[in-house]
PDB file of C-alpha atoms and ligand atoms in Angstrom:
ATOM      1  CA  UNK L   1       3.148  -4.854  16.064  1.00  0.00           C
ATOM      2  CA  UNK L   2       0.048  -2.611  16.500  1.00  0.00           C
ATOM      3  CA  UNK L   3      -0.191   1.380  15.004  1.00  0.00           C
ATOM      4  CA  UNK L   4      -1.649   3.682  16.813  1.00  0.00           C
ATOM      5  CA  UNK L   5      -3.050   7.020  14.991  1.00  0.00           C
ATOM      6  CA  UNK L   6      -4.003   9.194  17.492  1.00  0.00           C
ATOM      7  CA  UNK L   7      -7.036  12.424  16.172  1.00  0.00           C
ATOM      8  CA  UNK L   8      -8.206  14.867  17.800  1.00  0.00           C
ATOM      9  CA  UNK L   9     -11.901  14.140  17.998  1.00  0.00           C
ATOM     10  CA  UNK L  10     -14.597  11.240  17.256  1.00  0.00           C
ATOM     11  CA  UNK L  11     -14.850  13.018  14.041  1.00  0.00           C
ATOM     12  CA  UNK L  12     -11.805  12.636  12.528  1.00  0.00           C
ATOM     13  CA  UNK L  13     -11.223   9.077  14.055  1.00  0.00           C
ATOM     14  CA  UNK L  14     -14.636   7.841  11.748  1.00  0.00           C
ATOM     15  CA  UNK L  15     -12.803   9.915   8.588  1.00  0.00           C
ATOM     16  CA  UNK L  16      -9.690   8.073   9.122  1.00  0.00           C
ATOM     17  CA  UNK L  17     -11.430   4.938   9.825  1.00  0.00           C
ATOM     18  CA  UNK L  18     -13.868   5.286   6.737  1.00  0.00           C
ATOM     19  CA  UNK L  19     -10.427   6.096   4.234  1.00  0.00           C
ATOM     20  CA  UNK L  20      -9.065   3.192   5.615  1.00  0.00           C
ATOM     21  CA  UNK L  21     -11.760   0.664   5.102  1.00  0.00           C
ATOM     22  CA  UNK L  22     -13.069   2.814   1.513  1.00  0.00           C
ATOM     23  CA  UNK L  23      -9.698   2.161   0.400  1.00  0.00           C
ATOM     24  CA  UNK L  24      -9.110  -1.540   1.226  1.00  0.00           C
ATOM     25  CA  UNK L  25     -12.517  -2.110  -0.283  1.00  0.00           C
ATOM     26  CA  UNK L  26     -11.021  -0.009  -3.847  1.00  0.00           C
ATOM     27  CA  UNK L  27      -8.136  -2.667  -3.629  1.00  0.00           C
ATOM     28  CA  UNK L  28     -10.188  -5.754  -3.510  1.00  0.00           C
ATOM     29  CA  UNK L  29     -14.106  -4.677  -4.346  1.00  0.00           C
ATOM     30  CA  UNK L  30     -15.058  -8.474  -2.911  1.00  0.00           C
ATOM     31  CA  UNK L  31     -13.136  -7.391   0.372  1.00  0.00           C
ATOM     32  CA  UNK L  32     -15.042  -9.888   3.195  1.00  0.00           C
ATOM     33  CA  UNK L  33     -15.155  -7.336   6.608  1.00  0.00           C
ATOM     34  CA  UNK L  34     -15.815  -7.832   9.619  1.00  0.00           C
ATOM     35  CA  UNK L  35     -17.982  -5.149  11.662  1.00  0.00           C
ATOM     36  CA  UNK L  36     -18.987  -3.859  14.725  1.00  0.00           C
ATOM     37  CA  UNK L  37     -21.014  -1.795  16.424  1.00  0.00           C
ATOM     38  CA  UNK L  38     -21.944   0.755  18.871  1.00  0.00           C
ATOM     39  CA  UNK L  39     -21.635   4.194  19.041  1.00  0.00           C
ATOM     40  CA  UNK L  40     -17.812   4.357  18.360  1.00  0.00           C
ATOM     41  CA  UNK L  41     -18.728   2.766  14.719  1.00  0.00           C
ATOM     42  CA  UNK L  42     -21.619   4.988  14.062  1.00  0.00           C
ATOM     43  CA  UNK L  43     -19.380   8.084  12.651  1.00  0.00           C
ATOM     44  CA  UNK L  44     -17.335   6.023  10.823  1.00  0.00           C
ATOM     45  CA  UNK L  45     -20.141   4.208   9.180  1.00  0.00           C
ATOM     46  CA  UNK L  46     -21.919   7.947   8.145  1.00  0.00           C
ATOM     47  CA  UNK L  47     -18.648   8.608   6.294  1.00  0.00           C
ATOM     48  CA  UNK L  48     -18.586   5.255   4.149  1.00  0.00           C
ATOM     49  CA  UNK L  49     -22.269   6.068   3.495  1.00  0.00           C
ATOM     50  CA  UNK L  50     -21.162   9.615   2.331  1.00  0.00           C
ATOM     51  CA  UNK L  51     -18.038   8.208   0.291  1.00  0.00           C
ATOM     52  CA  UNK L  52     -20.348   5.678  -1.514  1.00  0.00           C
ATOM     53  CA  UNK L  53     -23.024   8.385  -2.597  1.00  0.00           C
ATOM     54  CA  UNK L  54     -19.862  10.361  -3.781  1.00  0.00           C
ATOM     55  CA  UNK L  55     -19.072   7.675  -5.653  1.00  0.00           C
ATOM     56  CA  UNK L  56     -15.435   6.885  -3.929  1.00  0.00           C
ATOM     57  CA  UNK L  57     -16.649   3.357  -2.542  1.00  0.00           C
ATOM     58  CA  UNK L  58     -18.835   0.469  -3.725  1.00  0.00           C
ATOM     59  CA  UNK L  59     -20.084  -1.928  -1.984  1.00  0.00           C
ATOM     60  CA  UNK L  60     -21.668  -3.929  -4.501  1.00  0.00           C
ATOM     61  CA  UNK L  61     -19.412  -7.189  -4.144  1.00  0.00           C
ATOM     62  CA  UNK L  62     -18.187  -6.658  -0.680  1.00  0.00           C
ATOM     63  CA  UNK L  63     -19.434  -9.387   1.951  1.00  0.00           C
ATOM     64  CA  UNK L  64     -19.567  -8.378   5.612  1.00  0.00           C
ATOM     65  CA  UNK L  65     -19.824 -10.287   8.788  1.00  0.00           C
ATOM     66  CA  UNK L  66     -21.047  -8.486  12.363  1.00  0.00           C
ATOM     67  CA  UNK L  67     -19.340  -9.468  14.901  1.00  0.00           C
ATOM     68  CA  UNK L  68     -22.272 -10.546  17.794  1.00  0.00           C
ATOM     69  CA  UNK L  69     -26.174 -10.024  18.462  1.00  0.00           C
ATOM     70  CA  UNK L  70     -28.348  -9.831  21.435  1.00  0.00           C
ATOM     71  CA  UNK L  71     -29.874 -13.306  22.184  1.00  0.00           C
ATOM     72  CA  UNK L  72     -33.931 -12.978  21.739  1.00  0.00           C
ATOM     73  CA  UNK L  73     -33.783 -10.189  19.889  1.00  0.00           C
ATOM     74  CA  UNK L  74     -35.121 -10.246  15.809  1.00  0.00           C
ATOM     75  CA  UNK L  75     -33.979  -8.386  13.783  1.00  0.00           C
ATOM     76  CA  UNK L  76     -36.993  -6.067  13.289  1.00  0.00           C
ATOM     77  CA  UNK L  77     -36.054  -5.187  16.915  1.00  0.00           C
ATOM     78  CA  UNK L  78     -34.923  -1.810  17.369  1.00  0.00           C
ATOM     79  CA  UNK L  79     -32.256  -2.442  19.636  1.00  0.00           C
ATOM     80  CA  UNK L  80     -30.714  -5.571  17.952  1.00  0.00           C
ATOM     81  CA  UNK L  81     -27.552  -5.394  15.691  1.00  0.00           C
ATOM     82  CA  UNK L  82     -29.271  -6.638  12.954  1.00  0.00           C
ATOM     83  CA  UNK L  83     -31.281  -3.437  12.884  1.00  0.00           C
ATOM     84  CA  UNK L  84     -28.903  -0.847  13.706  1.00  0.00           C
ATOM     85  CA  UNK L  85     -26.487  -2.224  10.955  1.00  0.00           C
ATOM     86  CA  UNK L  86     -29.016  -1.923   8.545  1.00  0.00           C
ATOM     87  CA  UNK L  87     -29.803   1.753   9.998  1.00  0.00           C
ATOM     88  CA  UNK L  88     -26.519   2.832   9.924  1.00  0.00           C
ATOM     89  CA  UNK L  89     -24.836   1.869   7.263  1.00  0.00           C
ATOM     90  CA  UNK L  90     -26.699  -1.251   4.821  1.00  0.00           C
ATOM     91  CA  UNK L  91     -29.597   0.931   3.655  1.00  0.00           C
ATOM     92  CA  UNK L  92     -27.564   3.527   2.713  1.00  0.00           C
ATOM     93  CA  UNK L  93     -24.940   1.534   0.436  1.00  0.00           C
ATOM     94  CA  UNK L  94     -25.338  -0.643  -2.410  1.00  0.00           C
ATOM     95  CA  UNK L  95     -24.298  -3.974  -0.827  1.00  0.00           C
ATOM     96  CA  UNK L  96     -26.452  -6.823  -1.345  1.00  0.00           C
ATOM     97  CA  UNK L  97     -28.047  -7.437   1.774  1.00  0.00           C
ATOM     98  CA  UNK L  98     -27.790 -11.392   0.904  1.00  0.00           C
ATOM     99  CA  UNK L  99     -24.084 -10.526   1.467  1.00  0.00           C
ATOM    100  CA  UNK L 100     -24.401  -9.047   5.177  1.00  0.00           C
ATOM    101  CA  UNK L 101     -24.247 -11.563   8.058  1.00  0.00           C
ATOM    102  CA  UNK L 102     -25.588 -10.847  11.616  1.00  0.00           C
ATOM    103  CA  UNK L 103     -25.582 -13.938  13.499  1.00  0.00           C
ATOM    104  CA  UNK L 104     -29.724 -14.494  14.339  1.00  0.00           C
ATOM    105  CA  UNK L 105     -30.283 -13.490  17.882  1.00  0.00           C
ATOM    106  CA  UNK L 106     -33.928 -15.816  17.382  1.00  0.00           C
ATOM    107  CA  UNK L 107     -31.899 -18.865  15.624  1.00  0.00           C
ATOM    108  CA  UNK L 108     -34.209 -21.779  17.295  1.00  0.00           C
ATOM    109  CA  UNK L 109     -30.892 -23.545  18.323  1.00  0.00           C
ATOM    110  CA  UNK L 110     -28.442 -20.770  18.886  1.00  0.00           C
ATOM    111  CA  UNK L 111     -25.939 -23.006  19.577  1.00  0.00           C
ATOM    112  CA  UNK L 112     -26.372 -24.084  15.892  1.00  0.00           C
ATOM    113  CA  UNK L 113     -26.375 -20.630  14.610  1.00  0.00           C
ATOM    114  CA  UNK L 114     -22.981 -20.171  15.917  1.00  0.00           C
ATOM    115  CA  UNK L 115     -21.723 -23.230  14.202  1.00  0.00           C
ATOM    116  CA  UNK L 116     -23.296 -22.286  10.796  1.00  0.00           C
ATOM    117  CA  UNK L 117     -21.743 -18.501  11.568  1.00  0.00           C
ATOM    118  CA  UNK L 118     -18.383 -19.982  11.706  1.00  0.00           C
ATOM    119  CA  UNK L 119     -18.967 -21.935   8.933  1.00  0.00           C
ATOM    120  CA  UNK L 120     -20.339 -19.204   6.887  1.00  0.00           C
ATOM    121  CA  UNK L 121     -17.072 -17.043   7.749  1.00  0.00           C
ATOM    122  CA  UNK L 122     -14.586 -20.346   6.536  1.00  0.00           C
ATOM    123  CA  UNK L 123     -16.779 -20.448   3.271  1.00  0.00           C
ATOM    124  CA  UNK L 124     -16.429 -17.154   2.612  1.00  0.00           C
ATOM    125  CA  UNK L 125     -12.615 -17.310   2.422  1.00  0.00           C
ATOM    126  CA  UNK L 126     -12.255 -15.730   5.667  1.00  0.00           C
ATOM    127  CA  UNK L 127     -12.395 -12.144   6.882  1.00  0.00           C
ATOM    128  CA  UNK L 128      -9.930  -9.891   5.337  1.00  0.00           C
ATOM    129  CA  UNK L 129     -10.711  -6.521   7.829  1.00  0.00           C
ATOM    130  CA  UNK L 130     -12.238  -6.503  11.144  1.00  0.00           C
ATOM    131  CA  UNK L 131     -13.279  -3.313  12.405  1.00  0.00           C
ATOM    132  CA  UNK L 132     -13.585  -3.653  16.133  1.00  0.00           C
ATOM    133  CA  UNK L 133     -14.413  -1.517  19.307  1.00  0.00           C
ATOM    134  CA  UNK L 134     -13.705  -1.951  23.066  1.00  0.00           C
ATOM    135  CA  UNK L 135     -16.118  -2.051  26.015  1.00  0.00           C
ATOM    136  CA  UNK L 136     -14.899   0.244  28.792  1.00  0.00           C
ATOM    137  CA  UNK L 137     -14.247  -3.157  30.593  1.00  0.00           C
ATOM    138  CA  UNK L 138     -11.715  -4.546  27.908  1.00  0.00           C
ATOM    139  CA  UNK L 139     -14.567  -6.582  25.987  1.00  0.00           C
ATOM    140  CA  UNK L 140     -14.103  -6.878  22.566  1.00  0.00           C
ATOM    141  CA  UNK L 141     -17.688  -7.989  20.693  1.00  0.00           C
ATOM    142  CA  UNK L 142     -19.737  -9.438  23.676  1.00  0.00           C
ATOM    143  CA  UNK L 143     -15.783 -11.680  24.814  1.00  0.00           C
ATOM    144  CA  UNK L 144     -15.970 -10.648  28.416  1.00  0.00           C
ATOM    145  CA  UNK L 145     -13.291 -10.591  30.544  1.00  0.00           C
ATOM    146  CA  UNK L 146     -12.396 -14.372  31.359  1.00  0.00           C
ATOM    147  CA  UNK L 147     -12.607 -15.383  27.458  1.00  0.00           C
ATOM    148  CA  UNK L 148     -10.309 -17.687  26.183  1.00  0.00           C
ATOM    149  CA  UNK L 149      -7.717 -16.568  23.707  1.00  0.00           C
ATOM    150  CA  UNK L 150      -8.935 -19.650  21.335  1.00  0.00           C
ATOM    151  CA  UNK L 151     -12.573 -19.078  21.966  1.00  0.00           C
ATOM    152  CA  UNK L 152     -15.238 -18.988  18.848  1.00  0.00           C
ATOM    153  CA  UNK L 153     -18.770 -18.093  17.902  1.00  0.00           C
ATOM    154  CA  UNK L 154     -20.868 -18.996  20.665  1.00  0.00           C
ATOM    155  CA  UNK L 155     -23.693 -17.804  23.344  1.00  0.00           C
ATOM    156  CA  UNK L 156     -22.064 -15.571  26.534  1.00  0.00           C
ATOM    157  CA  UNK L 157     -23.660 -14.151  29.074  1.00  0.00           C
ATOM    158  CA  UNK L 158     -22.926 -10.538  29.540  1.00  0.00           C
ATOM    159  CA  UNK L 159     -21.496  -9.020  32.793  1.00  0.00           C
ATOM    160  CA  UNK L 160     -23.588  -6.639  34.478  1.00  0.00           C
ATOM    161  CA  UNK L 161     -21.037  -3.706  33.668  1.00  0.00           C
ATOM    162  CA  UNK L 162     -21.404  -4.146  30.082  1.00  0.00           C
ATOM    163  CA  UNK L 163     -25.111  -4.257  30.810  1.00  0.00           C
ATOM    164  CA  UNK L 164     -25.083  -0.913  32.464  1.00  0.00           C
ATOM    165  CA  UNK L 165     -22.935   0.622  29.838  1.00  0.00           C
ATOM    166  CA  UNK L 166     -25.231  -0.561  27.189  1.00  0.00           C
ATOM    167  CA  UNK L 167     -28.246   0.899  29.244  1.00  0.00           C
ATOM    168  CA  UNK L 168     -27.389   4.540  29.697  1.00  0.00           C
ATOM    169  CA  UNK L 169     -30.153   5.286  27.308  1.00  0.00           C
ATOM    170  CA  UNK L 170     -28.009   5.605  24.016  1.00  0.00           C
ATOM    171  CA  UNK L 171     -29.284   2.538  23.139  1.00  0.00           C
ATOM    172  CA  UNK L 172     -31.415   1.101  26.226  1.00  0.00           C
ATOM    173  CA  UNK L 173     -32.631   2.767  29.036  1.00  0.00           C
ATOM    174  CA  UNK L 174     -33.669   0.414  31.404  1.00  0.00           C
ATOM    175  CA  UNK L 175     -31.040  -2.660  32.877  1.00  0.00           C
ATOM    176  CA  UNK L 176     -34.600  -4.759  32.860  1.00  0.00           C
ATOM    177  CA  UNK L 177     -34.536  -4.498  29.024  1.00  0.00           C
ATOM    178  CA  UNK L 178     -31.400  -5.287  28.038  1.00  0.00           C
ATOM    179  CA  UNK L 179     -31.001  -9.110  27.269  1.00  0.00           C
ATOM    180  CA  UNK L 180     -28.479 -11.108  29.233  1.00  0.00           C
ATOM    181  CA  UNK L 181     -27.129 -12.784  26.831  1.00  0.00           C
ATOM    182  CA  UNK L 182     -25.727 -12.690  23.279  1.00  0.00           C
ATOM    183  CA  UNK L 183     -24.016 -14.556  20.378  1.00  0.00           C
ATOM    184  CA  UNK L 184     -20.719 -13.681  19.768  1.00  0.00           C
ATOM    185  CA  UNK L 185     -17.561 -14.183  17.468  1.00  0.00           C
ATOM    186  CA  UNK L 186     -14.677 -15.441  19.729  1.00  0.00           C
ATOM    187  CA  UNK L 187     -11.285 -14.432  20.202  1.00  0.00           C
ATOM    188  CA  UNK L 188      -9.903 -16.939  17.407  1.00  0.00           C
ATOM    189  CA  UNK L 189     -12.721 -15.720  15.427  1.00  0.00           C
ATOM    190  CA  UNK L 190     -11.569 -12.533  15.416  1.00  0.00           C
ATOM    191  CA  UNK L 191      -7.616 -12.727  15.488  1.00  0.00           C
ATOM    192  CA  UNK L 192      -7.725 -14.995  12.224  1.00  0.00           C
ATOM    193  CA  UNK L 193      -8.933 -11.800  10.286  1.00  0.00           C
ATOM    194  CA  UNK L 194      -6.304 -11.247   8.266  1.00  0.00           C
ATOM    195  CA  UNK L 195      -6.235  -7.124   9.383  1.00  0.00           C
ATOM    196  CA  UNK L 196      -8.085  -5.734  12.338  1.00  0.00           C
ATOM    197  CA  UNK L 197      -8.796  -1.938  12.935  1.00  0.00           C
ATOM    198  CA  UNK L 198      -9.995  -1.414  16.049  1.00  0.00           C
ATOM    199  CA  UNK L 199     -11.747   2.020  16.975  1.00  0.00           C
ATOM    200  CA  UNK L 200     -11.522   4.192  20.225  1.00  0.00           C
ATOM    201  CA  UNK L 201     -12.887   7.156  21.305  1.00  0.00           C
ATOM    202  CA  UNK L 202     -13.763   9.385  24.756  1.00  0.00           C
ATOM    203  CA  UNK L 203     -12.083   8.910  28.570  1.00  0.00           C
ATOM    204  CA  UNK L 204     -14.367   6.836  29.089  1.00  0.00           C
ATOM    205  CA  UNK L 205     -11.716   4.008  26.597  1.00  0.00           C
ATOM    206  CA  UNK L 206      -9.084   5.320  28.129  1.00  0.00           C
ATOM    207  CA  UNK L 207      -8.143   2.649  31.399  1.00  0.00           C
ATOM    208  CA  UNK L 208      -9.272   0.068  28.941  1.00  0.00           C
ATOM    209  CA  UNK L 209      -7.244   1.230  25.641  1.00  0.00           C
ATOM    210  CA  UNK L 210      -4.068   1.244  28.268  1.00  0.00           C
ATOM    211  CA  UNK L 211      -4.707  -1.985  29.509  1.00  0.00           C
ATOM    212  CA  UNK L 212      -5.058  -3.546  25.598  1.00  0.00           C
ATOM    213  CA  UNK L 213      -2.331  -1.867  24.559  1.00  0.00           C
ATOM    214  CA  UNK L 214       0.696  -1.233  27.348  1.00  0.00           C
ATOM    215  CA  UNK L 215       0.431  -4.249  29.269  1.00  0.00           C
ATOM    216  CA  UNK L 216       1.137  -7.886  28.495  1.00  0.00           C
ATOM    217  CA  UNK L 217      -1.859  -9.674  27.480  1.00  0.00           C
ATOM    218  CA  UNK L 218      -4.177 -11.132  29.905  1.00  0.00           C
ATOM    219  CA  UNK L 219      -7.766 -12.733  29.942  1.00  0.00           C
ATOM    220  CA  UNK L 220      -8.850 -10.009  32.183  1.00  0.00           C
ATOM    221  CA  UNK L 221      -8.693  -7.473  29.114  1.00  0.00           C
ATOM    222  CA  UNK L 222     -10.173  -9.729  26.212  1.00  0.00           C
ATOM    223  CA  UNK L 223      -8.582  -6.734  23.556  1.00  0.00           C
ATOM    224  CA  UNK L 224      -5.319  -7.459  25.038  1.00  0.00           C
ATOM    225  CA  UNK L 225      -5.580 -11.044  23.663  1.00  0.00           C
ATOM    226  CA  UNK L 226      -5.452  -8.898  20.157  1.00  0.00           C
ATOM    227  CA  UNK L 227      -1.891  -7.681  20.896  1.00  0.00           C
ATOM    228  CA  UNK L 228       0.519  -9.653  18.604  1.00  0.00           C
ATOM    229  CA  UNK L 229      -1.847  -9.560  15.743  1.00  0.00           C
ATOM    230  CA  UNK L 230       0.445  -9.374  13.011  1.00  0.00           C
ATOM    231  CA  UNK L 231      -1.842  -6.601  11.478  1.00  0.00           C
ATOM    232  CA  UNK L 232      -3.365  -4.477  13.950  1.00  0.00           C
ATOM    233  CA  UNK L 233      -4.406  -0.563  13.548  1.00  0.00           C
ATOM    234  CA  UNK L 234      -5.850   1.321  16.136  1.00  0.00           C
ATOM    235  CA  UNK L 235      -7.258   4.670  15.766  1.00  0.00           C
ATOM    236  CA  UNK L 236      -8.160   6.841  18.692  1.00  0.00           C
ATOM    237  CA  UNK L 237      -8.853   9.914  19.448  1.00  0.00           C
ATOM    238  CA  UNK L 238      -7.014  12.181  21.925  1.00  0.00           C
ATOM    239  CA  UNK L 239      -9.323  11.284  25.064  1.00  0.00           C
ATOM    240  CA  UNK L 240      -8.766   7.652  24.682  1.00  0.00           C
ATOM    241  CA  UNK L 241      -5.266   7.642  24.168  1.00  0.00           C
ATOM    242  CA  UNK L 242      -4.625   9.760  27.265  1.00  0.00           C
ATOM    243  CA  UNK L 243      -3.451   6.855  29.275  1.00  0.00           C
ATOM    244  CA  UNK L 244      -1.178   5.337  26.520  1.00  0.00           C
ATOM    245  CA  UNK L 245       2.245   4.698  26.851  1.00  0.00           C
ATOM    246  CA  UNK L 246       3.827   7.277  24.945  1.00  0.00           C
ATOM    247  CA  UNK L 247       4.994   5.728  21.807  1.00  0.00           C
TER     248      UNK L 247
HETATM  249  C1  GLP S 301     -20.838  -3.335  22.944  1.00  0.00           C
HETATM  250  C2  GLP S 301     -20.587  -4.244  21.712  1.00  0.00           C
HETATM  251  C3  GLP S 301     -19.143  -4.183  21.275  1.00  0.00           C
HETATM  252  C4  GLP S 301     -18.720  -2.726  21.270  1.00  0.00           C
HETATM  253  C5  GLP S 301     -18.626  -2.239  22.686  1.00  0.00           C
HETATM  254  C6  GLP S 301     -18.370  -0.759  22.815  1.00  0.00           C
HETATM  255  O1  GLP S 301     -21.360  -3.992  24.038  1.00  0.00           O
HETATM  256  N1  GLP S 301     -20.980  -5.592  21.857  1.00  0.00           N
HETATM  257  O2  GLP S 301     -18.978  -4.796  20.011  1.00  0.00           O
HETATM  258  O3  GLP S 301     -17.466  -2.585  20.663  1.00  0.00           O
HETATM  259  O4  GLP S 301     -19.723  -2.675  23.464  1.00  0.00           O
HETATM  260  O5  GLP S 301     -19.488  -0.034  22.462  1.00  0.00           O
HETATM  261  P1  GLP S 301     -19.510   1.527  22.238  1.00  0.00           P
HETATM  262  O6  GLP S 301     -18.831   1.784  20.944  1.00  0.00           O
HETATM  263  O7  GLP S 301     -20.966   1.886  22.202  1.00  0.00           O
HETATM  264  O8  GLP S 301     -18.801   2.144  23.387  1.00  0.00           O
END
């Protein structure tokens, strides 16, 4: 059964979401989590960097796992994960960066790479708390519609929507330069996390948050897939829930 916590704003969605994962981390300080990004992750990842220098979190033992990368892309590149993770919330916490895990979007066999990521995940115990977002087209990571339920770590190609929405110059702002492909954590991957939060915000989530949520799982809506997760928390804000059920 999934909870819903519906905020007003973006703003208090990444304070809820930061308490949340700042407080699983103070109940098990070698917490393995799962991340995401995006801009719906940004805010909540400028809180945790704002609760560690106030000394509420540390992330000293923690080991983290992202959930995909942009094929061809190193991580020195501005637009790849690898980078804005570091951004965003790595260089401003005091995790060891041997500890964070991007999957290599320049691995010379990527097919490999997703292998070893899996592997890396199992040896690691697992992931405890995945912190997720949604594409506006149901994607969840870079699992386009169409992805199998028992799909793992492996190389997609990404539909032109999702190519579009990633080129609207918050990150990219040219089609042309966003790669077509990408390495991503499947939908096993992600539903054996032991807890998943996944984060929405803005109308723009709204048709897709609906789908996830009020309608019985399909392929067409990888997030739906996420449904009977026997630990699922979503927090939204207002915007995105507008199209919810009422619950
Ligand atoms: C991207 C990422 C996803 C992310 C989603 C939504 O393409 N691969 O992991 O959750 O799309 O992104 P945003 O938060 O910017 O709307």
């Amino acid at each position: 059964m999934a909870i819903v916590q519906v905020l007003k704003n973006a703003q208090e969605v990444a304070r809820a979401a930061a308490a949340f994962i700042a407080q699983r981390i103070n109940a098990n300080p070698k917490l393995v989590l799962g991340l995401a990004t995006g801009s719906t992750p940004q805010g909540t990842y400028g809180e945790l960097a704002r609760l560690h220098r106030s000394g509420n979190v540390s992330f000293a033992a923690v080991t983290t796992f992202n959930l995909d990368e942009y094929l061809g892309l190193g991580g020195d590149h501005p637009q790849s994960y690898r980078f804005f993770m570091n951004e965003n919330l790595f260089n401003k916490v005091d995790i060891d960066p041997a500890k964070t895990h991007v999957p290599s979007g320049v691995a010379r066999d990527p097919a490999a790479e997703c292998a070893n990521y899996e592997q890396a995940i199992s040896a690691a115990g697992g992931v405890d708390l995945w912190l997720l977002g949604i594409g506006q087209n149901g994607h969840v990571a870079f699992n386009e519609p169409g992805s199998a339920a028992d799909s793992r770590t492996r190389v997609v190609d990404l539909t032109e929507d999702t190519i579009a929405a990633n080129s609207d110059g918050r990150f990219f702002s040219r089609a042309e330069d966003v790669p077509r492909k990408a390495l991503t954590a499947g939908i096993a991957t992600i539903r054996e996390a032991r807890s998943l939060l996944l984060l929405a915000t803005g109308e723009k989530k709204a048709a897709a948050l609906h789908h996830a949520l009020d309608q019985p799982p399909t392929l067409d809506c990888p997030a739906s897939l996420l449904q009977a997760h026997r630990d699922l928390t979503i927090i939204c804000d207002e915007a995105a829930a507008s199209q919810l059920r009422a619950r």
